[in-house]
Amino acid sequence: MKRLNVKLLVILFVGVVVLTGAAFGLWMMNTSRTLDALRAEAQRLEEEGETQKAIEYYGRYLRQVPEDSEAAGQYAMLVADWAEEPGAPRQANQLAFQELERALRLDSSRDDIRRRLIKYTMARRRIADAIQHIDVLLEKYPEDGELHARLAQCHASQNRLDEAQQAFEKSIEADPQRVDSYLAYAVMLRGKLDSVDEANELIDKMVDANSEEYSAHSATCSYLQAYNMNEEAWNDIQRAAELAPNEMEVLLTAANLARQTMRRDEAAEYLAKAREIDDENQEVFRQLASLAYESKDPELAMKYVDEGIEKVPTSRALLEMKASLHIEAEELDEMIKESTKKK
């Protein structure tokens, strides 16, 4: 019987261990390099404004290193940017909420993430959670007008109107230029408390404090329009357009209000200016077509619709308008034929 060569076995065993360790070390080194490359590429894409590609690379990196709080925070903020882009899919909003929550769990000191999460939490009517986040931030930033306004909205949504009023007052006191606070407060006063005079006085106070800001006049216009005071609103939107002649939202609001108040020449002027600024804005073409139709010129209305569809082929509003104009044209042809037969 052959004797077992113990020495050889020991040498072989040690060799296997050494080779295994070397292989594992090489694998770890390659993995580390791969992960570093993924994160570096994500950061590069983020810096270059390639949001969706950066999201993809951060996601691949975080699947391997889920505990990296800094990367998780960058990823969450990028997803939130994407979710807030026009035309973003609905699932982007849910993903943003989930990733912001996860990033905050990994690093509760990230005030920027907590602040951003508040909006998503409120949108899901998780008011208690939203208030908790707001309270944490208010301890650090007691004079933050935005936080007080968010708190007021939370209280108002729960019909805690005294608390809402106090929070709105603090918001305006902390930031007199915060137009949104005045507007939301005025709507609450007029709607939930039936305090029309007090609401109107608040709007006047907003304009007095921000007389040279187009946003104050635009907000006043929105407020007056909400209560069917279109003629009163006209002066404010004109002033807003004077202060911000290249602001698309102001120009489109002015054009729309001009149409509603039968000021068609002014509407045409505002829309021409808006088209100079952005010749691929579907709302510009929709309003041009509406103005033409209201001026009893369906052929011109169809021309504007076709031009808009050429610029924005996926515009549902323009496609629906085109279908509606076709149906009306066919109905008119039928009426003309019937009238001719009777003669």
XYZ file of C-alpha atoms in Angstrom:
343
model
C 0.000 0.000 0.000
C 1.341 3.419 -1.035
C 2.077 5.895 1.745
C 0.208 9.200 1.713
C 2.532 12.087 0.892
C 1.425 14.538 3.578
C 3.994 17.136 2.632
C 2.779 17.200 -0.952
C -0.820 17.556 0.176
C 0.070 20.479 2.407
C 1.912 22.188 -0.429
C -1.021 21.644 -2.771
C -3.510 22.912 -0.190
C -1.478 26.043 0.476
C -1.147 26.598 -3.256
C -4.877 26.327 -3.756
C -5.528 28.759 -0.898
C -3.003 31.243 -2.266
C -4.398 31.012 -5.794
C -7.974 31.323 -4.535
C -7.067 34.339 -2.463
C -5.266 35.932 -5.385
C -8.209 35.280 -7.667
C -10.624 36.699 -5.109
C -8.440 39.753 -4.630
C -8.272 40.272 -8.386
C -12.058 39.903 -8.631
C -12.544 42.394 -5.808
C -10.182 44.851 -7.463
C -11.960 44.523 -10.806
C -15.362 44.862 -9.119
C -14.200 47.975 -7.284
C -12.910 49.459 -10.521
C -16.191 48.657 -12.256
C -18.208 50.308 -9.485
C -15.952 53.357 -9.502
C -16.382 53.571 -13.265
C -20.183 53.333 -12.965
C -20.320 56.139 -10.426
C -17.867 58.303 -12.368
C -19.930 57.873 -15.520
C -23.123 58.724 -13.613
C -21.527 61.916 -12.309
C -20.258 62.843 -15.765
C -23.681 62.362 -17.317
C -25.271 64.380 -14.514
C -22.861 67.269 -15.093
C -23.615 67.194 -18.819
C -27.358 67.325 -18.205
C -28.069 63.772 -19.392
C -30.563 63.177 -16.609
C -32.105 59.877 -17.652
C -28.780 58.279 -18.571
C -27.294 59.455 -15.274
C -30.261 57.902 -13.460
C -29.585 54.592 -15.211
C -25.917 54.539 -14.166
C -26.626 55.604 -10.587
C -29.242 52.860 -10.403
C -26.768 50.221 -11.601
C -24.182 51.445 -9.099
C -26.616 51.521 -6.161
C -27.818 47.995 -6.844
C -24.277 46.935 -5.931
C -23.606 49.540 -3.224
C -27.023 50.382 -1.720
C -25.502 51.837 1.464
C -23.711 54.708 -0.343
C -25.738 57.586 1.099
C -24.132 60.291 -1.026
C -24.832 58.469 -4.287
C -28.349 57.610 -3.098
C -28.980 61.286 -2.451
C -27.727 62.334 -5.885
C -29.821 59.600 -7.485
C -32.965 60.618 -5.595
C -32.605 64.281 -6.525
C -32.054 63.375 -10.181
C -35.140 61.166 -10.236
C -37.124 64.038 -8.701
C -35.815 66.365 -11.445
C -36.982 63.856 -14.039
C -40.382 63.411 -12.369
C -40.961 67.166 -12.506
C -40.201 67.489 -16.210
C -43.200 68.098 -18.511
C -44.461 64.827 -19.926
C -42.662 62.624 -17.399
C -44.367 59.214 -16.912
C -46.515 58.726 -13.838
C -44.184 56.090 -12.413
C -41.408 58.682 -12.251
C -43.299 60.517 -9.523
C -43.678 57.377 -7.430
C -40.029 56.470 -7.951
C -38.962 59.967 -6.868
C -40.966 59.659 -3.667
C -39.501 56.229 -2.873
C -35.915 57.243 -3.577
C -36.141 60.515 -1.641
C -37.444 58.597 1.368
C -34.700 55.985 1.036
C -31.960 58.604 0.711
C -33.224 60.413 3.799
C -33.224 57.176 5.788
C -29.574 56.683 4.833
C -28.645 60.258 5.791
C -31.166 62.173 7.896
C -28.949 65.281 7.850
C -29.739 65.975 4.180
C -31.998 69.008 4.553
C -32.229 69.466 0.788
C -33.674 65.981 0.398
C -36.069 66.448 3.304
C -37.274 69.755 1.860
C -37.896 68.175 -1.526
C -39.651 65.191 -0.008
C -42.250 67.432 1.666
C -43.991 68.161 -1.639
C -44.238 64.484 -2.563
C -45.479 63.595 0.902
C -48.177 66.280 0.790
C -49.266 65.145 -2.673
C -49.950 61.699 -1.184
C -51.962 63.300 1.636
C -49.544 61.977 4.241
C -50.028 65.212 6.139
C -48.676 64.018 9.493
C -45.424 62.917 7.818
C -45.178 66.200 5.922
C -45.643 68.239 9.112
C -42.979 66.166 10.834
C -40.492 66.957 8.051
C -41.455 70.645 8.132
C -41.022 70.840 11.914
C -37.538 69.325 11.658
C -36.522 71.984 9.138
C -38.201 74.855 10.983
C -36.034 74.118 14.012
C -33.036 74.985 11.813
C -34.679 77.613 9.605
C -37.356 79.376 11.702
C -37.638 82.328 9.294
C -38.136 80.268 6.146
C -41.243 81.577 4.372
C -41.608 78.522 2.142
C -41.677 76.145 5.105
C -44.322 78.199 6.906
C -46.401 78.253 3.711
C -46.146 74.467 3.398
C -47.193 74.115 7.019
C -50.175 76.403 6.396
C -51.265 74.279 3.442
C -51.018 71.135 5.565
C -53.206 72.645 8.290
C -55.681 74.018 5.748
C -56.044 70.590 4.128
C -57.108 69.251 7.524
C -59.424 72.230 8.181
C -57.251 73.448 11.045
C -57.869 76.985 9.879
C -56.567 78.901 12.906
C -53.222 77.113 12.645
C -53.236 77.669 8.877
C -53.805 81.411 9.295
C -50.963 81.679 11.799
C -48.597 79.819 9.485
C -49.567 81.943 6.472
C -48.991 85.121 8.495
C -45.529 83.873 9.493
C -44.748 82.987 5.885
C -45.635 86.463 4.629
C -43.814 88.141 7.517
C -40.694 86.073 6.846
C -40.800 86.594 3.067
C -43.008 89.503 1.866
C -41.955 88.745 -1.729
C -43.361 85.233 -1.634
C -46.384 85.751 -3.888
C -47.650 82.166 -3.585
C -48.228 82.608 0.152
C -50.490 85.633 -0.330
C -52.453 83.894 -3.076
C -52.980 80.627 -1.190
C -53.928 82.544 1.959
C -56.409 84.734 0.074
C -58.046 81.703 -1.546
C -58.433 80.092 1.890
C -59.875 83.271 3.399
C -62.380 83.656 0.601
C -63.243 79.994 0.201
C -63.154 78.356 3.627
C -63.733 81.408 5.836
C -65.990 83.472 3.543
C -63.880 86.535 4.321
C -64.068 88.265 0.931
C -62.992 91.728 2.087
C -60.048 90.368 4.054
C -58.954 88.271 1.069
C -59.123 91.260 -1.284
C -57.141 93.390 1.161
C -54.478 90.698 1.295
C -54.177 90.703 -2.505
C -53.814 94.493 -2.433
C -51.108 94.123 0.219
C -49.292 91.623 -2.026
C -49.290 94.037 -4.965
C -48.163 96.955 -2.781
C -45.228 94.895 -1.498
C -44.297 93.660 -4.987
C -45.488 96.378 -7.352
C -42.562 95.908 -9.757
C -42.742 92.108 -9.815
C -44.674 90.612 -12.705
C -45.513 87.550 -10.595
C -47.615 89.668 -8.201
C -49.733 91.082 -11.028
C -50.015 87.667 -12.684
C -51.140 86.153 -9.364
C -53.718 88.918 -8.927
C -55.038 88.155 -12.394
C -55.373 84.463 -11.514
C -57.155 85.345 -8.267
C -59.650 87.660 -9.995
C -60.275 85.209 -12.825
C -61.036 82.468 -10.304
C -63.967 84.581 -9.139
C -65.141 85.601 -12.635
C -63.785 89.142 -12.459
C -62.198 89.099 -15.896
C -62.472 92.809 -16.584
C -60.744 93.611 -13.298
C -58.092 91.009 -14.100
C -57.268 92.590 -17.467
C -55.340 95.530 -16.014
C -53.186 93.220 -13.901
C -52.213 90.870 -16.711
C -51.378 93.860 -18.910
C -49.076 95.172 -16.195
C -47.502 91.724 -15.826
C -46.838 91.645 -19.579
C -45.242 95.086 -19.413
C -42.905 93.935 -16.642
C -42.121 90.558 -18.258
C -42.609 90.926 -22.028
C -40.820 87.647 -22.788
C -42.479 85.455 -20.147
C -44.449 82.782 -22.026
C -46.902 82.029 -19.239
C -47.795 85.716 -18.934
C -48.215 86.149 -22.697
C -50.451 83.085 -22.986
C -52.546 84.139 -19.992
C -52.900 87.631 -21.458
C -53.932 86.215 -24.837
C -56.467 83.893 -23.260
C -57.972 86.652 -21.135
C -58.074 88.995 -24.142
C -60.073 86.376 -26.030
C -62.449 85.915 -23.105
C -63.072 89.661 -22.910
C -63.482 90.013 -26.701
C -60.208 91.905 -27.177
C -59.221 89.936 -30.267
C -56.652 92.358 -31.627
C -54.786 92.334 -28.320
C -55.025 88.530 -28.218
C -53.465 88.306 -31.674
C -50.621 90.625 -30.612
C -49.820 88.591 -27.505
C -49.895 85.325 -29.462
C -47.650 86.720 -32.186
C -45.132 87.705 -29.527
C -45.399 84.278 -27.888
C -44.818 82.561 -31.227
C -41.682 84.640 -31.804
C -40.331 83.333 -28.504
C -41.334 79.684 -28.945
C -42.554 78.472 -32.323
C -43.053 74.922 -31.045
C -45.403 75.622 -28.148
C -48.653 73.727 -28.631
C -50.638 76.193 -26.512
C -49.684 79.030 -28.863
C -51.138 77.144 -31.835
C -54.190 76.028 -29.868
C -54.989 79.615 -28.939
C -54.298 80.905 -32.462
C -56.721 78.312 -33.822
C -59.306 79.178 -31.163
C -58.988 82.878 -31.946
C -59.467 82.232 -35.663
C -62.501 80.050 -34.985
C -64.002 82.668 -32.686
C -63.454 85.185 -35.505
C -65.596 82.983 -37.784
C -62.644 81.739 -39.838
C -62.576 77.913 -39.559
C -60.155 77.558 -42.492
C -57.567 79.714 -40.729
C -58.242 77.786 -37.520
C -57.469 74.514 -39.323
C -54.319 76.066 -40.799
C -53.021 76.908 -37.327
C -53.940 73.448 -36.057
C -52.046 71.784 -38.908
C -49.014 74.004 -38.318
C -49.078 73.121 -34.640
C -49.344 69.390 -35.325
C -46.411 69.656 -37.709
C -44.378 71.191 -34.868
C -45.761 68.958 -32.096
C -47.084 65.743 -33.701
C -48.011 64.163 -30.355
C -50.143 67.070 -29.105
C -53.421 65.533 -28.010
C -55.071 68.962 -27.657
C -54.306 69.875 -31.259
C -55.273 66.467 -32.624
C -58.612 66.642 -30.803
C -59.167 70.179 -32.096
C -58.477 69.013 -35.648
C -60.994 66.184 -35.307
C -63.575 68.592 -33.921
C -63.045 71.057 -36.774
C -63.388 68.238 -39.326
C -66.651 67.082 -37.774
C -68.071 70.603 -37.781
C -67.005 71.117 -41.400
C -68.708 67.877 -42.443
C -71.870 68.833 -40.564
C -71.846 72.233 -42.270
C -71.479 70.567 -45.692
C -74.450 68.345 -44.915
C -76.539 71.333 -43.882
C -75.632 73.157 -47.108
C -76.562 70.085 -49.184
C -79.890 69.739 -47.396
C -80.624 73.411 -47.913
C -79.788 73.127 -51.631
C -82.127 70.120 -52.044
C -85.017 72.018 -50.495
C -84.547 74.857 -52.932
